[in-house]
């Protein structure tokens, strides 16, 4: 046994040596990650509970890549239920097979692992990953995902002295399966139990609101240095106002696009959104300072305990953070304030992004719109006796066979290409209704929120231009107020209750792409659909083929009988080279034995 172990080590060394030239001299380098998803017990709010950890950590580790890297992520599922990992904001160019939602992937079963492989093509910025099934994000499983600029492309600000990752989100002391049961019973989740910052509860800034013994996040900094804070709202449904006591936040980037730099004292970060701020540590270090994430657009006196508080700790600090928290926005009677802040976030059209050409060279305002979709959001309704959420009166149910997998294997009847482009005067229904989108089209999408809560809407596979936002009903005349020059491009936008948000998007990425509510309760109840985008020429050049390790389910379940767990984890992309080399070198085992 020992001799075999030694021979196997030698074999892997030879294979590793053989692999080095292929990796070093390939046009775009590879980065490799293993994500082991499992349950652990933690007490973020002082109460022991089951949370989802990645590699034993809550939150999970950073995936660090650079523009055009090939990213290979092996995901091991040690949960007691199916799992998919999705990569919020990563566009998966021509490769929706790796997107990690039920419309694009069959699930990874318990005790199985599956290898994702994709290229972060022509992207930079701050993103995050999370489990997309069964409300699992409410128990964790998330972590940061960054894409750095290549060395030859300058960033539009001085190189920061360090990166700081901050994951904020509302939190319940019940795990995701218990919260699912509440929704399945047709009930509302109610007020969260708190807000976490990097998986930890609040610093005890108030002895009445915060019990003793809760572990809090402390972020160490050096005086005079400037840090890039990458902040992600990974919560369930609550918009959070982010601020740091006595420090300005210079907004620099959001979801892969550099912004016009401007100072904020506080920023509303909606569910699923990501921001980069430059923060200079220019304060007196006589004490630490509060980092705050507090609930917005709720009864703030009732929700006081739903406040996340961490500590900014200067290396030469003389004492603890003290005094009241920095004030939240005082705009209860001023609806314009949050809209104006959102519209003030504009694209830096003079900076380079992932490529050396200026981002603003794409003059979206002069392109003719080919299709308009008005997507109406209303409060959840009973359909066939079950509480459901809808878009345009349709509550989505996922197909048994993922959309493009069904297409390529000529499986009929899995979905319908009949999602309406405007609300219809008919009874709400449960259906698998998908948008039949036109490849190379340039579409306008208006999200009309007639629900009672702020909605976050996300689009996979794309960044869209957020050109307009306001309260009231959208009408065609509102187009005259669109920002047609430097609207921010992003993948997740807020839609205020009783209001609308308009986006423009160029459909140049074929595949099947999820449009969903990032609010987990609404998403779980069916507020989503997909865009199916197919090049009519189908010449094989615009969309990648299904990967060699594709999982089968639904009508194609019979094809899964030939799969083994080891096969789906290694037979993909560059790993095929490894496998082939392994076969080639196998006879050498006898030599080393």
PDB file of N, CA and C in Angstrom, residues 442-517:
ATOM      1  N   UNK A 442     -31.981  44.384 -29.130  1.00  0.00           N
ATOM      2  CA  UNK A 442     -31.677  45.409 -28.122  1.00  0.00           C
ATOM      3  C   UNK A 442     -32.993  45.760 -27.460  1.00  0.00           C
ATOM      4  N   UNK A 443     -33.195  45.251 -26.243  1.00  0.00           N
ATOM      5  CA  UNK A 443     -34.531  45.301 -25.654  1.00  0.00           C
ATOM      6  C   UNK A 443     -34.610  46.286 -24.495  1.00  0.00           C
ATOM      7  N   UNK A 444     -35.819  46.739 -24.283  1.00  0.00           N
ATOM      8  CA  UNK A 444     -36.170  47.594 -23.147  1.00  0.00           C
ATOM      9  C   UNK A 444     -37.041  46.766 -22.218  1.00  0.00           C
ATOM     10  N   UNK A 445     -36.678  46.746 -20.935  1.00  0.00           N
ATOM     11  CA  UNK A 445     -37.470  46.025 -19.941  1.00  0.00           C
ATOM     12  C   UNK A 445     -37.866  47.000 -18.846  1.00  0.00           C
ATOM     13  N   UNK A 446     -39.151  47.080 -18.575  1.00  0.00           N
ATOM     14  CA  UNK A 446     -39.657  47.927 -17.495  1.00  0.00           C
ATOM     15  C   UNK A 446     -40.207  47.021 -16.409  1.00  0.00           C
ATOM     16  N   UNK A 447     -39.663  47.154 -15.211  1.00  0.00           N
ATOM     17  CA  UNK A 447     -40.169  46.427 -14.059  1.00  0.00           C
ATOM     18  C   UNK A 447     -41.108  47.358 -13.295  1.00  0.00           C
ATOM     19  N   UNK A 448     -42.381  47.019 -13.280  1.00  0.00           N
ATOM     20  CA  UNK A 448     -43.408  47.818 -12.603  1.00  0.00           C
ATOM     21  C   UNK A 448     -43.760  47.119 -11.296  1.00  0.00           C
ATOM     22  N   UNK A 449     -43.422  47.746 -10.182  1.00  0.00           N
ATOM     23  CA  UNK A 449     -43.588  47.112  -8.874  1.00  0.00           C
ATOM     24  C   UNK A 449     -44.856  47.601  -8.193  1.00  0.00           C
ATOM     25  N   UNK A 450     -45.902  46.805  -8.275  1.00  0.00           N
ATOM     26  CA  UNK A 450     -47.146  47.112  -7.562  1.00  0.00           C
ATOM     27  C   UNK A 450     -47.266  46.297  -6.287  1.00  0.00           C
ATOM     28  N   UNK A 451     -46.147  45.733  -5.835  1.00  0.00           N
ATOM     29  CA  UNK A 451     -46.074  45.054  -4.543  1.00  0.00           C
ATOM     30  C   UNK A 451     -45.894  46.119  -3.458  1.00  0.00           C
ATOM     31  N   UNK A 452     -45.884  45.681  -2.211  1.00  0.00           N
ATOM     32  CA  UNK A 452     -45.781  46.622  -1.086  1.00  0.00           C
ATOM     33  C   UNK A 452     -44.365  46.731  -0.541  1.00  0.00           C
ATOM     34  N   UNK A 453     -43.416  45.979  -1.126  1.00  0.00           N
ATOM     35  CA  UNK A 453     -42.042  45.982  -0.629  1.00  0.00           C
ATOM     36  C   UNK A 453     -41.082  46.310  -1.770  1.00  0.00           C
ATOM     37  N   UNK A 454     -39.896  46.807  -1.403  1.00  0.00           N
ATOM     38  CA  UNK A 454     -38.847  47.037  -2.395  1.00  0.00           C
ATOM     39  C   UNK A 454     -38.435  45.693  -2.996  1.00  0.00           C
ATOM     40  N   UNK A 455     -38.294  45.678  -4.309  1.00  0.00           N
ATOM     41  CA  UNK A 455     -37.866  44.459  -4.996  1.00  0.00           C
ATOM     42  C   UNK A 455     -36.467  44.671  -5.575  1.00  0.00           C
ATOM     43  N   UNK A 456     -35.650  43.625  -5.502  1.00  0.00           N
ATOM     44  CA  UNK A 456     -34.395  43.579  -6.260  1.00  0.00           C
ATOM     45  C   UNK A 456     -34.595  42.598  -7.405  1.00  0.00           C
ATOM     46  N   UNK A 457     -34.265  43.031  -8.611  1.00  0.00           N
ATOM     47  CA  UNK A 457     -34.413  42.180  -9.794  1.00  0.00           C
ATOM     48  C   UNK A 457     -33.031  41.940 -10.393  1.00  0.00           C
ATOM     49  N   UNK A 458     -32.751  40.689 -10.696  1.00  0.00           N
ATOM     50  CA  UNK A 458     -31.444  40.297 -11.229  1.00  0.00           C
ATOM     51  C   UNK A 458     -31.617  39.621 -12.585  1.00  0.00           C
ATOM     52  N   UNK A 459     -30.637  39.851 -13.462  1.00  0.00           N
ATOM     53  CA  UNK A 459     -30.613  39.196 -14.766  1.00  0.00           C
ATOM     54  C   UNK A 459     -29.278  38.471 -14.922  1.00  0.00           C
ATOM     55  N   UNK A 460     -29.339  37.153 -15.102  1.00  0.00           N
ATOM     56  CA  UNK A 460     -28.126  36.380 -15.352  1.00  0.00           C
ATOM     57  C   UNK A 460     -27.645  36.604 -16.781  1.00  0.00           C
ATOM     58  N   UNK A 461     -26.339  36.413 -16.990  1.00  0.00           N
ATOM     59  CA  UNK A 461     -25.776  36.442 -18.334  1.00  0.00           C
ATOM     60  C   UNK A 461     -25.490  37.814 -18.902  1.00  0.00           C
ATOM     61  N   UNK A 462     -25.897  38.862 -18.195  1.00  0.00           N
ATOM     62  CA  UNK A 462     -25.822  40.208 -18.762  1.00  0.00           C
ATOM     63  C   UNK A 462     -25.561  41.258 -17.700  1.00  0.00           C
ATOM     64  N   UNK A 463     -25.079  42.403 -18.168  1.00  0.00           N
ATOM     65  CA  UNK A 463     -25.248  43.672 -17.475  1.00  0.00           C
ATOM     66  C   UNK A 463     -26.206  44.503 -18.318  1.00  0.00           C
ATOM     67  N   UNK A 464     -27.091  45.214 -17.655  1.00  0.00           N
ATOM     68  CA  UNK A 464     -28.032  46.078 -18.364  1.00  0.00           C
ATOM     69  C   UNK A 464     -27.784  47.532 -17.975  1.00  0.00           C
ATOM     70  N   UNK A 465     -28.196  48.439 -18.842  1.00  0.00           N
ATOM     71  CA  UNK A 465     -28.119  49.868 -18.539  1.00  0.00           C
ATOM     72  C   UNK A 465     -29.365  50.272 -17.770  1.00  0.00           C
ATOM     73  N   UNK A 466     -29.178  50.744 -16.523  1.00  0.00           N
ATOM     74  CA  UNK A 466     -30.308  51.182 -15.709  1.00  0.00           C
ATOM     75  C   UNK A 466     -30.602  52.643 -16.078  1.00  0.00           C
ATOM     76  N   UNK A 467     -31.543  52.851 -17.001  1.00  0.00           N
ATOM     77  CA  UNK A 467     -31.724  54.165 -17.619  1.00  0.00           C
ATOM     78  C   UNK A 467     -32.795  55.029 -16.957  1.00  0.00           C
ATOM     79  N   UNK A 468     -33.681  54.425 -16.171  1.00  0.00           N
ATOM     80  CA  UNK A 468     -34.741  55.232 -15.574  1.00  0.00           C
ATOM     81  C   UNK A 468     -35.345  54.572 -14.357  1.00  0.00           C
ATOM     82  N   UNK A 469     -35.842  55.416 -13.444  1.00  0.00           N
ATOM     83  CA  UNK A 469     -36.448  54.919 -12.206  1.00  0.00           C
ATOM     84  C   UNK A 469     -37.297  56.033 -11.617  1.00  0.00           C
ATOM     85  N   UNK A 470     -38.496  55.679 -11.139  1.00  0.00           N
ATOM     86  CA  UNK A 470     -39.337  56.684 -10.491  1.00  0.00           C
ATOM     87  C   UNK A 470     -40.507  55.975  -9.824  1.00  0.00           C
ATOM     88  N   UNK A 471     -41.306  56.778  -9.130  1.00  0.00           N
ATOM     89  CA  UNK A 471     -42.542  56.269  -8.550  1.00  0.00           C
ATOM     90  C   UNK A 471     -43.693  56.492  -9.532  1.00  0.00           C
ATOM     91  N   UNK A 472     -44.777  55.760  -9.334  1.00  0.00           N
ATOM     92  CA  UNK A 472     -45.936  55.863 -10.212  1.00  0.00           C
ATOM     93  C   UNK A 472     -45.930  54.779 -11.280  1.00  0.00           C
ATOM     94  N   UNK A 473     -46.858  54.902 -12.223  1.00  0.00           N
ATOM     95  CA  UNK A 473     -46.972  53.943 -13.321  1.00  0.00           C
ATOM     96  C   UNK A 473     -46.103  54.396 -14.494  1.00  0.00           C
ATOM     97  N   UNK A 474     -45.369  53.436 -15.064  1.00  0.00           N
ATOM     98  CA  UNK A 474     -44.577  53.739 -16.242  1.00  0.00           C
ATOM     99  C   UNK A 474     -45.490  53.971 -17.439  1.00  0.00           C
ATOM    100  N   UNK A 475     -45.180  55.000 -18.220  1.00  0.00           N
ATOM    101  CA  UNK A 475     -45.850  55.245 -19.493  1.00  0.00           C
ATOM    102  C   UNK A 475     -44.777  55.524 -20.533  1.00  0.00           C
ATOM    103  N   UNK A 476     -45.139  55.484 -21.790  1.00  0.00           N
ATOM    104  CA  UNK A 476     -44.165  55.679 -22.858  1.00  0.00           C
ATOM    105  C   UNK A 476     -43.511  57.056 -22.794  1.00  0.00           C
ATOM    106  N   UNK A 477     -44.233  58.029 -22.241  1.00  0.00           N
ATOM    107  CA  UNK A 477     -43.675  59.372 -22.136  1.00  0.00           C
ATOM    108  C   UNK A 477     -42.464  59.415 -21.193  1.00  0.00           C
ATOM    109  N   UNK A 478     -42.361  58.426 -20.309  1.00  0.00           N
ATOM    110  CA  UNK A 478     -41.241  58.406 -19.358  1.00  0.00           C
ATOM    111  C   UNK A 478     -39.898  58.196 -20.072  1.00  0.00           C
ATOM    112  N   UNK A 479     -39.925  57.719 -21.295  1.00  0.00           N
ATOM    113  CA  UNK A 479     -38.672  57.518 -22.035  1.00  0.00           C
ATOM    114  C   UNK A 479     -37.921  58.832 -22.255  1.00  0.00           C
ATOM    115  N   UNK A 480     -38.647  59.921 -22.269  1.00  0.00           N
ATOM    116  CA  UNK A 480     -37.990  61.217 -22.472  1.00  0.00           C
ATOM    117  C   UNK A 480     -37.046  61.556 -21.333  1.00  0.00           C
ATOM    118  N   UNK A 481     -37.216  60.890 -20.197  1.00  0.00           N
ATOM    119  CA  UNK A 481     -36.369  61.162 -19.025  1.00  0.00           C
ATOM    120  C   UNK A 481     -35.268  60.130 -18.852  1.00  0.00           C
ATOM    121  N   UNK A 482     -35.127  59.195 -19.761  1.00  0.00           N
ATOM    122  CA  UNK A 482     -34.080  58.179 -19.643  1.00  0.00           C
ATOM    123  C   UNK A 482     -32.700  58.820 -19.737  1.00  0.00           C
ATOM    124  N   UNK A 483     -31.758  58.250 -19.007  1.00  0.00           N
ATOM    125  CA  UNK A 483     -30.342  58.612 -19.149  1.00  0.00           C
ATOM    126  C   UNK A 483     -29.787  57.817 -20.330  1.00  0.00           C
ATOM    127  N   UNK A 484     -29.502  58.498 -21.420  1.00  0.00           N
ATOM    128  CA  UNK A 484     -29.070  57.814 -22.640  1.00  0.00           C
ATOM    129  C   UNK A 484     -27.570  57.988 -22.909  1.00  0.00           C
ATOM    130  N   UNK A 485     -26.825  58.427 -21.878  1.00  0.00           N
ATOM    131  CA  UNK A 485     -25.395  58.616 -22.093  1.00  0.00           C
ATOM    132  C   UNK A 485     -24.534  57.811 -21.125  1.00  0.00           C
ATOM    133  N   UNK A 486     -24.739  57.997 -19.808  1.00  0.00           N
ATOM    134  CA  UNK A 486     -23.822  57.373 -18.845  1.00  0.00           C
ATOM    135  C   UNK A 486     -24.559  56.628 -17.739  1.00  0.00           C
ATOM    136  N   UNK A 487     -25.681  55.980 -18.082  1.00  0.00           N
ATOM    137  CA  UNK A 487     -26.381  55.153 -17.098  1.00  0.00           C
ATOM    138  C   UNK A 487     -25.473  54.020 -16.638  1.00  0.00           C
ATOM    139  N   UNK A 488     -25.567  53.697 -15.366  1.00  0.00           N
ATOM    140  CA  UNK A 488     -24.733  52.619 -14.844  1.00  0.00           C
ATOM    141  C   UNK A 488     -25.169  51.289 -15.444  1.00  0.00           C
ATOM    142  N   UNK A 489     -24.183  50.462 -15.731  1.00  0.00           N
ATOM    143  CA  UNK A 489     -24.435  49.114 -16.230  1.00  0.00           C
ATOM    144  C   UNK A 489     -24.219  48.145 -15.084  1.00  0.00           C
ATOM    145  N   UNK A 490     -25.218  47.317 -14.805  1.00  0.00           N
ATOM    146  CA  UNK A 490     -25.140  46.400 -13.674  1.00  0.00           C
ATOM    147  C   UNK A 490     -26.065  45.213 -13.917  1.00  0.00           C
ATOM    148  N   UNK A 491     -26.103  44.270 -12.996  1.00  0.00           N
ATOM    149  CA  UNK A 491     -26.938  43.081 -13.190  1.00  0.00           C
ATOM    150  C   UNK A 491     -28.079  42.979 -12.190  1.00  0.00           C
ATOM    151  N   UNK A 492     -28.109  43.857 -11.177  1.00  0.00           N
ATOM    152  CA  UNK A 492     -29.164  43.818 -10.166  1.00  0.00           C
ATOM    153  C   UNK A 492     -29.638  45.239  -9.889  1.00  0.00           C
ATOM    154  N   UNK A 493     -30.946  45.450  -9.984  1.00  0.00           N
ATOM    155  CA  UNK A 493     -31.490  46.793  -9.754  1.00  0.00           C
ATOM    156  C   UNK A 493     -32.656  46.732  -8.780  1.00  0.00           C
ATOM    157  N   UNK A 494     -32.849  47.816  -8.049  1.00  0.00           N
ATOM    158  CA  UNK A 494     -33.989  47.921  -7.159  1.00  0.00           C
ATOM    159  C   UNK A 494     -35.190  48.503  -7.898  1.00  0.00           C
ATOM    160  N   UNK A 495     -36.384  48.106  -7.451  1.00  0.00           N
ATOM    161  CA  UNK A 495     -37.634  48.671  -7.957  1.00  0.00           C
ATOM    162  C   UNK A 495     -38.474  48.993  -6.725  1.00  0.00           C
ATOM    163  N   UNK A 496     -38.712  50.269  -6.510  1.00  0.00           N
ATOM    164  CA  UNK A 496     -39.406  50.680  -5.292  1.00  0.00           C
ATOM    165  C   UNK A 496     -40.892  50.362  -5.361  1.00  0.00           C
ATOM    166  N   UNK A 497     -41.536  50.096  -4.228  1.00  0.00           N
ATOM    167  CA  UNK A 497     -42.973  49.795  -4.241  1.00  0.00           C
ATOM    168  C   UNK A 497     -43.758  50.990  -4.778  1.00  0.00           C
ATOM    169  N   UNK A 498     -44.693  50.700  -5.669  1.00  0.00           N
ATOM    170  CA  UNK A 498     -45.439  51.777  -6.316  1.00  0.00           C
ATOM    171  C   UNK A 498     -44.615  52.519  -7.343  1.00  0.00           C
ATOM    172  N   UNK A 499     -43.534  51.884  -7.827  1.00  0.00           N
ATOM    173  CA  UNK A 499     -42.653  52.559  -8.773  1.00  0.00           C
ATOM    174  C   UNK A 499     -42.218  51.641  -9.898  1.00  0.00           C
ATOM    175  N   UNK A 500     -41.337  52.161 -10.739  1.00  0.00           N
ATOM    176  CA  UNK A 500     -40.850  51.406 -11.891  1.00  0.00           C
ATOM    177  C   UNK A 500     -39.354  51.649 -12.080  1.00  0.00           C
ATOM    178  N   UNK A 501     -38.715  50.704 -12.743  1.00  0.00           N
ATOM    179  CA  UNK A 501     -37.324  50.831 -13.166  1.00  0.00           C
ATOM    180  C   UNK A 501     -37.220  50.332 -14.594  1.00  0.00           C
ATOM    181  N   UNK A 502     -36.533  51.091 -15.445  1.00  0.00           N
ATOM    182  CA  UNK A 502     -36.360  50.724 -16.856  1.00  0.00           C
ATOM    183  C   UNK A 502     -34.898  50.410 -17.127  1.00  0.00           C
ATOM    184  N   UNK A 503     -34.658  49.327 -17.881  1.00  0.00           N
ATOM    185  CA  UNK A 503     -33.302  48.935 -18.260  1.00  0.00           C
ATOM    186  C   UNK A 503     -33.259  48.644 -19.754  1.00  0.00           C
ATOM    187  N   UNK A 504     -32.073  48.815 -20.335  1.00  0.00           N
ATOM    188  CA  UNK A 504     -31.821  48.463 -21.729  1.00  0.00           C
ATOM    189  C   UNK A 504     -30.715  47.419 -21.759  1.00  0.00           C
ATOM    190  N   UNK A 505     -30.866  46.418 -22.623  1.00  0.00           N
ATOM    191  CA  UNK A 505     -29.870  45.347 -22.662  1.00  0.00           C
ATOM    192  C   UNK A 505     -29.720  44.821 -24.075  1.00  0.00           C
ATOM    193  N   UNK A 506     -28.460  44.605 -24.464  1.00  0.00           N
ATOM    194  CA  UNK A 506     -28.131  44.062 -25.780  1.00  0.00           C
ATOM    195  C   UNK A 506     -27.995  42.544 -25.669  1.00  0.00           C
ATOM    196  N   UNK A 507     -28.809  41.807 -26.415  1.00  0.00           N
ATOM    197  CA  UNK A 507     -28.888  40.356 -26.280  1.00  0.00           C
ATOM    198  C   UNK A 507     -27.832  39.666 -27.154  1.00  0.00           C
ATOM    199  N   UNK A 508     -26.578  39.814 -26.750  1.00  0.00           N
ATOM    200  CA  UNK A 508     -25.481  39.264 -27.533  1.00  0.00           C
ATOM    201  C   UNK A 508     -24.874  38.016 -26.905  1.00  0.00           C
ATOM    202  N   UNK A 509     -25.549  37.450 -25.904  1.00  0.00           N
ATOM    203  CA  UNK A 509     -25.022  36.294 -25.180  1.00  0.00           C
ATOM    204  C   UNK A 509     -26.024  35.151 -25.265  1.00  0.00           C
ATOM    205  N   UNK A 510     -25.853  34.230 -26.221  1.00  0.00           N
ATOM    206  CA  UNK A 510     -26.846  33.163 -26.395  1.00  0.00           C
ATOM    207  C   UNK A 510     -26.847  32.200 -25.226  1.00  0.00           C
ATOM    208  N   UNK A 511     -27.991  31.573 -25.016  1.00  0.00           N
ATOM    209  CA  UNK A 511     -28.140  30.616 -23.927  1.00  0.00           C
ATOM    210  C   UNK A 511     -29.526  30.722 -23.324  1.00  0.00           C
ATOM    211  N   UNK A 512     -29.657  30.273 -22.087  1.00  0.00           N
ATOM    212  CA  UNK A 512     -30.892  30.410 -21.315  1.00  0.00           C
ATOM    213  C   UNK A 512     -30.541  31.134 -20.026  1.00  0.00           C
ATOM    214  N   UNK A 513     -31.149  32.301 -19.810  1.00  0.00           N
ATOM    215  CA  UNK A 513     -30.703  33.191 -18.734  1.00  0.00           C
ATOM    216  C   UNK A 513     -31.855  33.559 -17.813  1.00  0.00           C
ATOM    217  N   UNK A 514     -31.599  33.426 -16.534  1.00  0.00           N
ATOM    218  CA  UNK A 514     -32.602  33.633 -15.497  1.00  0.00           C
ATOM    219  C   UNK A 514     -32.844  35.117 -15.237  1.00  0.00           C
ATOM    220  N   UNK A 515     -34.110  35.510 -15.167  1.00  0.00           N
ATOM    221  CA  UNK A 515     -34.524  36.829 -14.659  1.00  0.00           C
ATOM    222  C   UNK A 515     -35.335  36.547 -13.408  1.00  0.00           C
ATOM    223  N   UNK A 516     -34.945  37.133 -12.279  1.00  0.00           N
ATOM    224  CA  UNK A 516     -35.567  36.734 -11.017  1.00  0.00           C
ATOM    225  C   UNK A 516     -35.598  37.863 -10.008  1.00  0.00           C
ATOM    226  N   UNK A 517     -36.468  37.679  -9.027  1.00  0.00           N
ATOM    227  CA  UNK A 517     -36.418  38.492  -7.818  1.00  0.00           C
ATOM    228  C   UNK A 517     -35.273  37.979  -6.963  1.00  0.00           C
TER     229      UNK A 517
END
